Coordinates of C-alpha atoms and ligand atoms in Angstrom, one line a residue:
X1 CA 8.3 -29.5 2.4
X2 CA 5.4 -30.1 0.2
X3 CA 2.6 -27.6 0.5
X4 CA -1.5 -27.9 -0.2
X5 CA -4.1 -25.2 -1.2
X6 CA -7.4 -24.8 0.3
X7 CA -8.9 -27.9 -1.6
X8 CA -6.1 -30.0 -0.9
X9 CA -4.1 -29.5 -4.3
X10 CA -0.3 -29.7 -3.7
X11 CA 1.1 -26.4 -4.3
X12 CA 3.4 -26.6 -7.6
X13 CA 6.0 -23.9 -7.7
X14 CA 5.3 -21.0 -9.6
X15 CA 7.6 -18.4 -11.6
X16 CA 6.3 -15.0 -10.2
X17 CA 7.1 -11.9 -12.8
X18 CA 6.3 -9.0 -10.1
X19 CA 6.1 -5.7 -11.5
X20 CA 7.2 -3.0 -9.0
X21 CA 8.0 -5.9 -6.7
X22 CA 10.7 -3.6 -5.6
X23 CA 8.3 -1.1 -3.0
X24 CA 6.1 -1.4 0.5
X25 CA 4.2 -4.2 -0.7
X26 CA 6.5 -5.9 -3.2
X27 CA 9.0 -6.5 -0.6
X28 CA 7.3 -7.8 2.6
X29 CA 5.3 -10.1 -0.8
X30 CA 8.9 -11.2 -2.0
X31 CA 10.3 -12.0 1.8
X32 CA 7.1 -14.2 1.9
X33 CA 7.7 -15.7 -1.3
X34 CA 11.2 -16.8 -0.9
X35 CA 11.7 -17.8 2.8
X36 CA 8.3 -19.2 3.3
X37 CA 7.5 -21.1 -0.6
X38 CA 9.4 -22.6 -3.5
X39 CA 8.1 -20.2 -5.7
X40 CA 10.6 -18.3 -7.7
X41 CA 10.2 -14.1 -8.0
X42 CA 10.8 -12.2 -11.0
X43 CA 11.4 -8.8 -10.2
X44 CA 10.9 -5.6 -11.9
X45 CA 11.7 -1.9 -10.8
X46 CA 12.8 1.2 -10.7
X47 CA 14.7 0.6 -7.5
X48 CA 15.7 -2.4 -5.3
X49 CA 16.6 -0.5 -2.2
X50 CA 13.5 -2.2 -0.2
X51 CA 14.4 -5.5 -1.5
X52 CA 18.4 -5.6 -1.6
X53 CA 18.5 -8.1 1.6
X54 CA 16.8 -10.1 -1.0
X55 CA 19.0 -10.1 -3.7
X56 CA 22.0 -11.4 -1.5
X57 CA 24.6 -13.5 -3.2
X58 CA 24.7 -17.0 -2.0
X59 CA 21.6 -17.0 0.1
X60 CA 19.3 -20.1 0.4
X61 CA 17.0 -18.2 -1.9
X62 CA 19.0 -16.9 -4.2
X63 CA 18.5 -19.0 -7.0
X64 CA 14.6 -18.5 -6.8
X65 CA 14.9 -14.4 -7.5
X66 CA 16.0 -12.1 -10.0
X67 CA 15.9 -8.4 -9.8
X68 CA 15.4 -6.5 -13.4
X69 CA 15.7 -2.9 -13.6
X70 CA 12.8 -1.6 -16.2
X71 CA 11.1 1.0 -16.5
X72 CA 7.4 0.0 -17.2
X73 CA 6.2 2.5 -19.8
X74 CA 3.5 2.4 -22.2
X75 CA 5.6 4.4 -24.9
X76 CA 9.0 2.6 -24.5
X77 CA 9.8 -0.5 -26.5
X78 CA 8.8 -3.5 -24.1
X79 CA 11.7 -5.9 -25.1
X80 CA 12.7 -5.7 -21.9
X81 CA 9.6 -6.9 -20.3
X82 CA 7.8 -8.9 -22.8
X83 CA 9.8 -12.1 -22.4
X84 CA 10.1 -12.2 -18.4
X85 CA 6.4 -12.2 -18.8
X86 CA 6.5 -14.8 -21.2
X87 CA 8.8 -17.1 -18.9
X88 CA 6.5 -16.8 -15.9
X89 CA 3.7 -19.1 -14.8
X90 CA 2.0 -15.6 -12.7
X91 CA 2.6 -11.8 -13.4
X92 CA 1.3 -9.7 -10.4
X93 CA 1.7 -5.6 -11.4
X94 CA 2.0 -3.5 -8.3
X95 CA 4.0 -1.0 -10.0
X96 CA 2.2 2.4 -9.4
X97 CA 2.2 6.0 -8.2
X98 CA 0.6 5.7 -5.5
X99 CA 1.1 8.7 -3.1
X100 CA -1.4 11.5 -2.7
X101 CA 0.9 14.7 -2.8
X102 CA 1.4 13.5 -6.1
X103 CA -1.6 13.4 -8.1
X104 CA -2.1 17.5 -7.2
X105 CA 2.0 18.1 -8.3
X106 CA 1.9 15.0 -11.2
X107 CA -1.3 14.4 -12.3
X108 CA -0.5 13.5 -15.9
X109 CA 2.0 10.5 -14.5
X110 CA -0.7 9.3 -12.1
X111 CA -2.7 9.1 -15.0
X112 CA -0.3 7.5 -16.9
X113 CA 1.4 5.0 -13.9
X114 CA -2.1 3.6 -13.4
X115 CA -3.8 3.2 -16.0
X116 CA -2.1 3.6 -19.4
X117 CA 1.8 2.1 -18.3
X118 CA 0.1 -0.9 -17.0
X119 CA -1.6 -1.5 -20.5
X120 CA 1.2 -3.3 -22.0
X121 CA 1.4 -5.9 -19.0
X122 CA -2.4 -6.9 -19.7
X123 CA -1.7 -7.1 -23.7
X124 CA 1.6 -9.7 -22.7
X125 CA -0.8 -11.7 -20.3
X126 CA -3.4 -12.3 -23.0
X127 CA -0.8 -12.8 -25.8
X128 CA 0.9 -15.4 -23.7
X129 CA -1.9 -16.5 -21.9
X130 CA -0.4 -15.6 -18.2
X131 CA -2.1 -15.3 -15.1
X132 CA -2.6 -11.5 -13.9
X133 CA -3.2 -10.2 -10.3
X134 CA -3.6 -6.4 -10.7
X135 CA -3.3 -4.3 -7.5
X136 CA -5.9 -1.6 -8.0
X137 CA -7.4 0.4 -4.8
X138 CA -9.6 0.9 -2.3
X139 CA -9.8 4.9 -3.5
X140 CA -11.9 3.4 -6.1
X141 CA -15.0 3.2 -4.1
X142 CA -14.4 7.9 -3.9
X143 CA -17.0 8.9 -1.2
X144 CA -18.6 7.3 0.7
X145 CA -23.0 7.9 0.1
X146 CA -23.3 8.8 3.9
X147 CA -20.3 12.1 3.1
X148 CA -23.4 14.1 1.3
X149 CA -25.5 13.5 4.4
X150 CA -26.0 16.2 7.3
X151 CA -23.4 14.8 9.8
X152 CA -26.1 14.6 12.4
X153 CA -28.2 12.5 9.7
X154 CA -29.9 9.4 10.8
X155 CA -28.9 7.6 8.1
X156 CA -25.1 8.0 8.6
X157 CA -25.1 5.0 11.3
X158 CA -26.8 2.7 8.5
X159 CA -23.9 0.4 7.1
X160 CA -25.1 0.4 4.2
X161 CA -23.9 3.7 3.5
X162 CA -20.8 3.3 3.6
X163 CA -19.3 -0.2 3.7
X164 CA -17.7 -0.9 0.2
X165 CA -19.2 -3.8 -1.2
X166 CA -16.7 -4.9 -4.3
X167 CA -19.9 -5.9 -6.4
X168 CA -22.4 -3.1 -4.9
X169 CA -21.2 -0.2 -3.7
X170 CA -21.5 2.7 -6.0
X171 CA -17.9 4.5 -7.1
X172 CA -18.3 8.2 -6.1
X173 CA -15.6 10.3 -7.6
X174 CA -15.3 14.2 -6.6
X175 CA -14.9 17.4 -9.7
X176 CA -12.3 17.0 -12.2
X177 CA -10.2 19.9 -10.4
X178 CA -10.0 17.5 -7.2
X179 CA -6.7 15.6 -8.7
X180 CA -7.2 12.7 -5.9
X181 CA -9.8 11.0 -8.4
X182 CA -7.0 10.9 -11.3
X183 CA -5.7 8.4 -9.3
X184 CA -8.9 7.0 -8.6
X185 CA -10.2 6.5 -11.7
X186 CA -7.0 5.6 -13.6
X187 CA -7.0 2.8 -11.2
X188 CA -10.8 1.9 -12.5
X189 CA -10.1 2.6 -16.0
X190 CA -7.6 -0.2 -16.0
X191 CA -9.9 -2.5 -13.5
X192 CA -12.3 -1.8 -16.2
X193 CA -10.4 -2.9 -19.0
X194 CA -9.3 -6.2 -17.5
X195 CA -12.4 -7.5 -16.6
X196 CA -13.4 -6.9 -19.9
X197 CA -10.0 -8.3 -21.8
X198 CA -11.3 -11.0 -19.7
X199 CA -14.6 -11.4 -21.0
X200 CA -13.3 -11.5 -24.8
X201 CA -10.2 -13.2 -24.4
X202 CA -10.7 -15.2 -21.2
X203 CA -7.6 -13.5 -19.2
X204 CA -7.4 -15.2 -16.5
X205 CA -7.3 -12.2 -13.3
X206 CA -7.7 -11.2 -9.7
X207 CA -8.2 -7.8 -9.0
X208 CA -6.9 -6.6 -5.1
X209 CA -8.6 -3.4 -3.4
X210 CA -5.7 -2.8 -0.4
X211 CA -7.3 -0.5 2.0
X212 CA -4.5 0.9 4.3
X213 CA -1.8 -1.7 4.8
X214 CA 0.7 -0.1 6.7
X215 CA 3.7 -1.9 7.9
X216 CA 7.2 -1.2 7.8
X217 CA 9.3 0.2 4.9
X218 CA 6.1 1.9 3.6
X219 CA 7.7 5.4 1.6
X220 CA 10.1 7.0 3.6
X221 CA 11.6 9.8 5.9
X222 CA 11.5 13.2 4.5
X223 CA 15.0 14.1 4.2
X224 CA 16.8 10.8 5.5
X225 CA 15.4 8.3 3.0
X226 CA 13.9 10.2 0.6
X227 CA 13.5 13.8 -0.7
X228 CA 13.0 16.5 2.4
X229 CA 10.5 18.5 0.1
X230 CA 8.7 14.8 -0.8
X231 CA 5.1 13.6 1.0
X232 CA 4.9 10.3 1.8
X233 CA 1.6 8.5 3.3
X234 CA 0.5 9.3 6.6
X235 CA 2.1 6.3 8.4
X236 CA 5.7 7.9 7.3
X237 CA 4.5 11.7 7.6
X238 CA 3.4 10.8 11.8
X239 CA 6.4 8.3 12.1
X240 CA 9.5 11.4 11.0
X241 CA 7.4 13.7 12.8
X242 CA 7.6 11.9 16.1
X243 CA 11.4 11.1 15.7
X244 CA 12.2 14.8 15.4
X245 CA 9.7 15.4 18.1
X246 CA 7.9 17.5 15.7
X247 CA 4.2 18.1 16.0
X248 CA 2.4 15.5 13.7
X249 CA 0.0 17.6 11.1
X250 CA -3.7 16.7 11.1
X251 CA -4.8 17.6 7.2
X252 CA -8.5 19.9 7.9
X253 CA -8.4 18.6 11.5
X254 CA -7.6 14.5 11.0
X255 CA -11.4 13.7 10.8
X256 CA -11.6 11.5 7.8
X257 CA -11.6 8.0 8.7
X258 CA -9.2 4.8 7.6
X259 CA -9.4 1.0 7.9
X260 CA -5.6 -0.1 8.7
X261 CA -4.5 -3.2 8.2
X262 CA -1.0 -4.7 8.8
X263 CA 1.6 -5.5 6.0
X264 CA 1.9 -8.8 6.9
X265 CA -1.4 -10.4 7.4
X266 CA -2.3 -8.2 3.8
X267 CA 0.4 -10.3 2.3
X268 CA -1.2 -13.6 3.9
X269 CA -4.3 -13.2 1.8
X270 CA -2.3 -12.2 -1.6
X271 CA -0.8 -15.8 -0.9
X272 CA -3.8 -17.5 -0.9
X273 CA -5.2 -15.3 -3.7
X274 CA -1.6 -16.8 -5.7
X275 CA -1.8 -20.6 -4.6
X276 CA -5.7 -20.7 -4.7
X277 CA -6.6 -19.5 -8.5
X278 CA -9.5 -22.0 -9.2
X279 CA -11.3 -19.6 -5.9
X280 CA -9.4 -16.3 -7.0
X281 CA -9.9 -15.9 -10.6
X282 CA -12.2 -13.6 -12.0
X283 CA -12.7 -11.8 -9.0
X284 CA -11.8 -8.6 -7.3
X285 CA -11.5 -8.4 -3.4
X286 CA -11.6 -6.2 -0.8
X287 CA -8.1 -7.0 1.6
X288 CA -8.6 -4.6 5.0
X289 CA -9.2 -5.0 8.6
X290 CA -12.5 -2.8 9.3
X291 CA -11.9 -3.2 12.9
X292 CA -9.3 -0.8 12.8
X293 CA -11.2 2.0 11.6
X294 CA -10.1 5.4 12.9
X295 CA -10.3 8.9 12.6
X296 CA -6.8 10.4 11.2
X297 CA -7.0 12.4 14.6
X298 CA -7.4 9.2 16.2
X299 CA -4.5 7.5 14.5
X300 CA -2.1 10.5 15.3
X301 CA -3.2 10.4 19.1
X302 CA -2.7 6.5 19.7
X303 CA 0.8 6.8 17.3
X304 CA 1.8 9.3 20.4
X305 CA 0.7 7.3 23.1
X306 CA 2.7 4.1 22.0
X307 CA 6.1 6.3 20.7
X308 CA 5.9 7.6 24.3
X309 CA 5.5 4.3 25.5
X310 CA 8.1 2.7 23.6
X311 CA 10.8 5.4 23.6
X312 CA 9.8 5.8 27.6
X313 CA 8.6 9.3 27.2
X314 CA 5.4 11.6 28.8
X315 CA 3.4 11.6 25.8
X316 CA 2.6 15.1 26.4
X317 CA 6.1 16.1 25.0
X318 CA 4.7 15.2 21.3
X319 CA 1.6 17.0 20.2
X320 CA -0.9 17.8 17.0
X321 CA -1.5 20.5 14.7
X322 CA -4.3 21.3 12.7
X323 CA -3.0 22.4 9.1
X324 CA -5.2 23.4 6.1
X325 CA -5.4 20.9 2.9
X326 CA -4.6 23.6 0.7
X327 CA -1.3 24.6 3.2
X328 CA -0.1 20.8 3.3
X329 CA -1.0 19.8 -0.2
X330 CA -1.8 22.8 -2.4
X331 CA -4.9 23.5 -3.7
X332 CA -6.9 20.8 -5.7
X333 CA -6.7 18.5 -2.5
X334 CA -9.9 16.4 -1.8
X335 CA -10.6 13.6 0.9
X336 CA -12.1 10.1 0.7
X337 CA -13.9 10.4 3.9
X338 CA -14.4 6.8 5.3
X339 CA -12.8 3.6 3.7
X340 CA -14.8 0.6 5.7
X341 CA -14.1 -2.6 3.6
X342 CA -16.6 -5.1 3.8
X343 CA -14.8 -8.4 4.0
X344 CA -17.9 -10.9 2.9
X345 CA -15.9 -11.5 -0.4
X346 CA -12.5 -13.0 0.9
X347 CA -13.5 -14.4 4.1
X348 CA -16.2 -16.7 2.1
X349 CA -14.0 -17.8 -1.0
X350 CA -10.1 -17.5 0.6
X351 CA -11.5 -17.5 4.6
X352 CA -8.6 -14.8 5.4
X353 CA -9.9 -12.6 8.6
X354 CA -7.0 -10.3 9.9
X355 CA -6.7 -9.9 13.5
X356 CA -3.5 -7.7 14.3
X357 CA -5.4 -4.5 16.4
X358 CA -4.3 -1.2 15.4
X359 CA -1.9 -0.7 18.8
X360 CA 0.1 -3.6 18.2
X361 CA 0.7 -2.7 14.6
X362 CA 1.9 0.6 15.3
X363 CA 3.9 -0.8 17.8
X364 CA 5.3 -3.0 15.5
X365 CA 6.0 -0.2 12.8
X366 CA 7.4 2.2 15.4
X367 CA 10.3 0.0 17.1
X368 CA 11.3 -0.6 13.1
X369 CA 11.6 2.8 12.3
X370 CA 13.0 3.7 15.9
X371 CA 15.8 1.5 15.1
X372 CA 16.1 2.3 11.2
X373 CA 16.2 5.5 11.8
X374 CA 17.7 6.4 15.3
X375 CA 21.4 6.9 14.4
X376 CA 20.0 9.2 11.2
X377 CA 17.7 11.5 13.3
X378 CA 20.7 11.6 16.3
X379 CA 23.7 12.9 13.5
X380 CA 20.6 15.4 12.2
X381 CA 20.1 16.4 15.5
X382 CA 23.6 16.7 16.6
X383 CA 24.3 18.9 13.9
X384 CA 21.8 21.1 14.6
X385 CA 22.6 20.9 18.6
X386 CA 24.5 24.1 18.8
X387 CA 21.1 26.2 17.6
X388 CA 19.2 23.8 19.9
X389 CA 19.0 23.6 23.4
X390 CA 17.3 21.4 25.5
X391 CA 17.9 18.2 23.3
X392 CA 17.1 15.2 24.6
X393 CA 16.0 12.6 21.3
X394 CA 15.3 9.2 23.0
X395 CA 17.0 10.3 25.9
X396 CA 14.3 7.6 27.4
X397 CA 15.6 4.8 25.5
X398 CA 19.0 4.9 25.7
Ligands
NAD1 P1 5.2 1.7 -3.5 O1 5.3 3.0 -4.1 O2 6.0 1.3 -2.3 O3 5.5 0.6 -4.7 C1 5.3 0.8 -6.0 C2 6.5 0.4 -6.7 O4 6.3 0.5 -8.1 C3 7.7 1.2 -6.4 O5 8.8 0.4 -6.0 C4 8.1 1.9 -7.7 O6 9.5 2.1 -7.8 C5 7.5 1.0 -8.7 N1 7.2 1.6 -10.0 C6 6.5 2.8 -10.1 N2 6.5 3.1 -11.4 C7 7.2 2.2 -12.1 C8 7.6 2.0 -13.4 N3 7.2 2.9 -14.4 N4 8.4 1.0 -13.8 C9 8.8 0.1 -12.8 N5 8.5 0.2 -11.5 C10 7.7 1.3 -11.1 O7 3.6 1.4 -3.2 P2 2.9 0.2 -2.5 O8 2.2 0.7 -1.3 O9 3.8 -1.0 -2.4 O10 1.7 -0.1 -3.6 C11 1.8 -1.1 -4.5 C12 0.5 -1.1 -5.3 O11 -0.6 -1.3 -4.4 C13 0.2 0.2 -6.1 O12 -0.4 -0.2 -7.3 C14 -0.8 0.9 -5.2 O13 -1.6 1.7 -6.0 C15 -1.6 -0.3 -4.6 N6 -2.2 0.1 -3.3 C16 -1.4 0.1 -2.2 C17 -2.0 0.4 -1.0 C18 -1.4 0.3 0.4 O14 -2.0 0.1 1.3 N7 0.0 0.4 0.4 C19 -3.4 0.8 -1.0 C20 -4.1 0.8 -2.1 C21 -3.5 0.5 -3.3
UGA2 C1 -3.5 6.5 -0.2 C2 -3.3 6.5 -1.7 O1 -4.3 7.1 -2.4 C3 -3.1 5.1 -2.2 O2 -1.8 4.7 -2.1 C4 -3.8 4.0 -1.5 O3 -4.9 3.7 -2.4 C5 -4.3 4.3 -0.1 O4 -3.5 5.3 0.5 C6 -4.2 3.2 0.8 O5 -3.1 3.0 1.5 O6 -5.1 2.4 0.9 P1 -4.8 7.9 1.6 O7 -5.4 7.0 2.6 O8 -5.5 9.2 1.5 O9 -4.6 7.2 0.2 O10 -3.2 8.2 2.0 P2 -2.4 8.9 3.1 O11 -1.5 9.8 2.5 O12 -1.9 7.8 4.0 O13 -3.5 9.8 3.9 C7 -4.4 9.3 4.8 C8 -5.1 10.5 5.5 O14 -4.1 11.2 6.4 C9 -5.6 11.6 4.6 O15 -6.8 12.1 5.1 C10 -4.5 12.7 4.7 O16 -5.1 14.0 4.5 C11 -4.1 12.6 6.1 N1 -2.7 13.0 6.5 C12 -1.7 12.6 5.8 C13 -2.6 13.9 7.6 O17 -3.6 14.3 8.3 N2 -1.3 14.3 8.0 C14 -0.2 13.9 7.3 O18 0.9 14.3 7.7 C15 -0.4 13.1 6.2

């Protein structure tokens, strides 16, 4: 079926090189691209474990994708990657270490990830004259003015304090032994470095700040999934937590503040930023929903009510506990303290508003991971039975 962009161009198909296509966002981007478009996806990783429904022999799709497992290195030889780039109409590099815990335990490859791997990528877009969408960050924007304010400060209800603006608000990094703003300013170093390849060699670019998409497959379940010792992002921390009926850990109380917004709408504006490049290029946007801004606290309290709700629990079986930064991450830990996006940007050029509310998205996330991970908490739990009485895991459910 022939498809149009926003001014009524028919939609040609495109050959998408995705770079670290194979995580959270790569995959729910590549199940969009293959059932839902003719566009064909490149894809480069590390892993394809989030994608291998994807790469299924003999599926509709099947001829449209390609799975490539590179390495994306600034200091290894790039004849891997240097002529998928060169045989794609679009390279989008999501490819990135992206999880907190790490930039206190692996600072030097956060630096690295971000900033200096995704050099090469650039240098092949320019050389061959390719299309880039780079997936920078909302942790960009730091701290937010209003943080260095007396919290009982007038000024902290003025929105101008802390809505990030992409071409205003001012990018407020803590000390250099605060290892969060590695990642923060690797991400800006190499949003930096584009916009200027741009200006002397007219690359053509989009630059995307996600705030918060949450959705499922995002990192993984501490010892079913992925490493028991491993931290994931908060979503996944709250999600293992209330499978093991574990008490879910609020980092110095839970009382920074996110903007959530759902995987799937997230992925509906990178779409139109793909098909719509005469409104896209050569700008960077904000993609978040700022109605679902909430305290962490906040988050871990309504994560409880609808787990009890879907599992058919009291939610007063699952509970909080306040842990210090240092205990959960080390020391070196600091905090963005409110990430509000201001949406002006995308809603005027691309007109994407998301709409999911918070409750229904967790809702969503909570019967995936219920059933991804049910029988792999019941045989942990099973095994552990005889030094636990009392058991009763989704008793409710079943
Ligand atoms: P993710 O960790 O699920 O995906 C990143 C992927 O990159 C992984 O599959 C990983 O294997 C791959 N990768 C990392 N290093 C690689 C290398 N050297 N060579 C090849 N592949 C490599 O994270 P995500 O949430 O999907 O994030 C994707 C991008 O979006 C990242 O750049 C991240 O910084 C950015 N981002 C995401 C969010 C969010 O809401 N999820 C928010 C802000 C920024
Ligand atoms: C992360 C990363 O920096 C980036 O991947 C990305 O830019 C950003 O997410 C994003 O998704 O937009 P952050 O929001 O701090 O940043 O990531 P989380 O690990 O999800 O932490 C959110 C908050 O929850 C933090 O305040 C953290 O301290 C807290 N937290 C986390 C808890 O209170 N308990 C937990 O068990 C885990």
């Amino acid at each position: 079926m022939e498809r149009f962009n926003l001014d009524g161009e028919k939609i040609k198909p495109l050959t998408i090189c995705l770079i670290g296509g194979g995580g959270f966002i790569g995959s729910h981007l590549c199940e969009k691209l293959l059932y839902k478009t003719q566009h064909t996806a490149i894809i480069i990783d590390i892993s394809s474990t989030k994608i291998k429904h994807l790469l299924r022999p003999y599926s509709c799709w099947f001829g449209r994708v390609q799975f490539h497992e590179i390495n994306v290195k600034r200091d290894t030889l790039h004849r891997h990657l240097e002529p998928l780039i060169a045989a794609s109409d679009l390279v989008i590099n999501l490819a990135a270490i992206c999880t907190p815990a790490n930039y206190n335990t692996r600072p030097l490859d956060t630096i690295k990830s971000n900033s200096v791997d995704a050099i090469p990528v650039v240098e092949f877009c320019i050389k061959y004259k390719k299309r880039l969408i780079h997936f920078s960050s909302c942790e960009v924007y730091g701290k937010t003015i209003g943080s260095f304010l007396p919290k009982d400060h007038a000024l902290q209800n003025v929105s101008e304090l802390y809505l990030l603006k992409e071409y205003d608000s001012p990018c407020i990094f803590g000390s250099i032994d605060k290892q969060r703003w590695t990642y923060a300013c690797a991400k800006q170093m190499i949003e930096r470095l584009i916009y200027a390849q741009s200006a002397l060699h007219s690359l053509e670019f989009t630059i995307v700040r996600p705030f918060n998409w949450i959705g499922p497959r995002m990192d993984f379940i501490r010892g079913i999934d992925g490493p028991r010792e491993a931290v994931p992002r908060v979503l996944a921390c709250f999600t293992g937590n209330l499978l093991r009926g574990k008490p879910l850990k609020l980092v110095d109380g839970g009382q920074s503040q996110r903007s959530f917004c759902y995987i799937k709408e997230a992925i509906e504006a990178v779409l139109l930023i793909i098909e719509n490049p005469a409104r896209a290029n050569g700008k960077i946007f904000n993609v978040g929903n700022p109605e679902n801004d909430v305290t962490i606290k906040q988050l871990a309290e309504l994560m409880i009510e609808v787990y009890a709700d879907v599992t058919k629990q009291p939610a007063s079986k699952f509970t909080t506990i306040d842990v210090s930064s240092n205990n959960f991450y080390g020391p070196g830990y600091d905090d963005s303290d409110k990430r509000i996006p201001d949406m002006t940007i995308i809603n005027r050029e691309l007109g994407w508003k998301p709409a999911m509310r918070l409750r229904t998205i967790l809702k969503l996330c909570l019967d995936h991971a219920i059933n991804e991970y049910k029988s792999a908490i019941k045989n942990e739990c099973d095994s552990l039975l005889e030094f636990h009485t009392g058991y009763e895991y989704f008793s409710g459910s079943e």
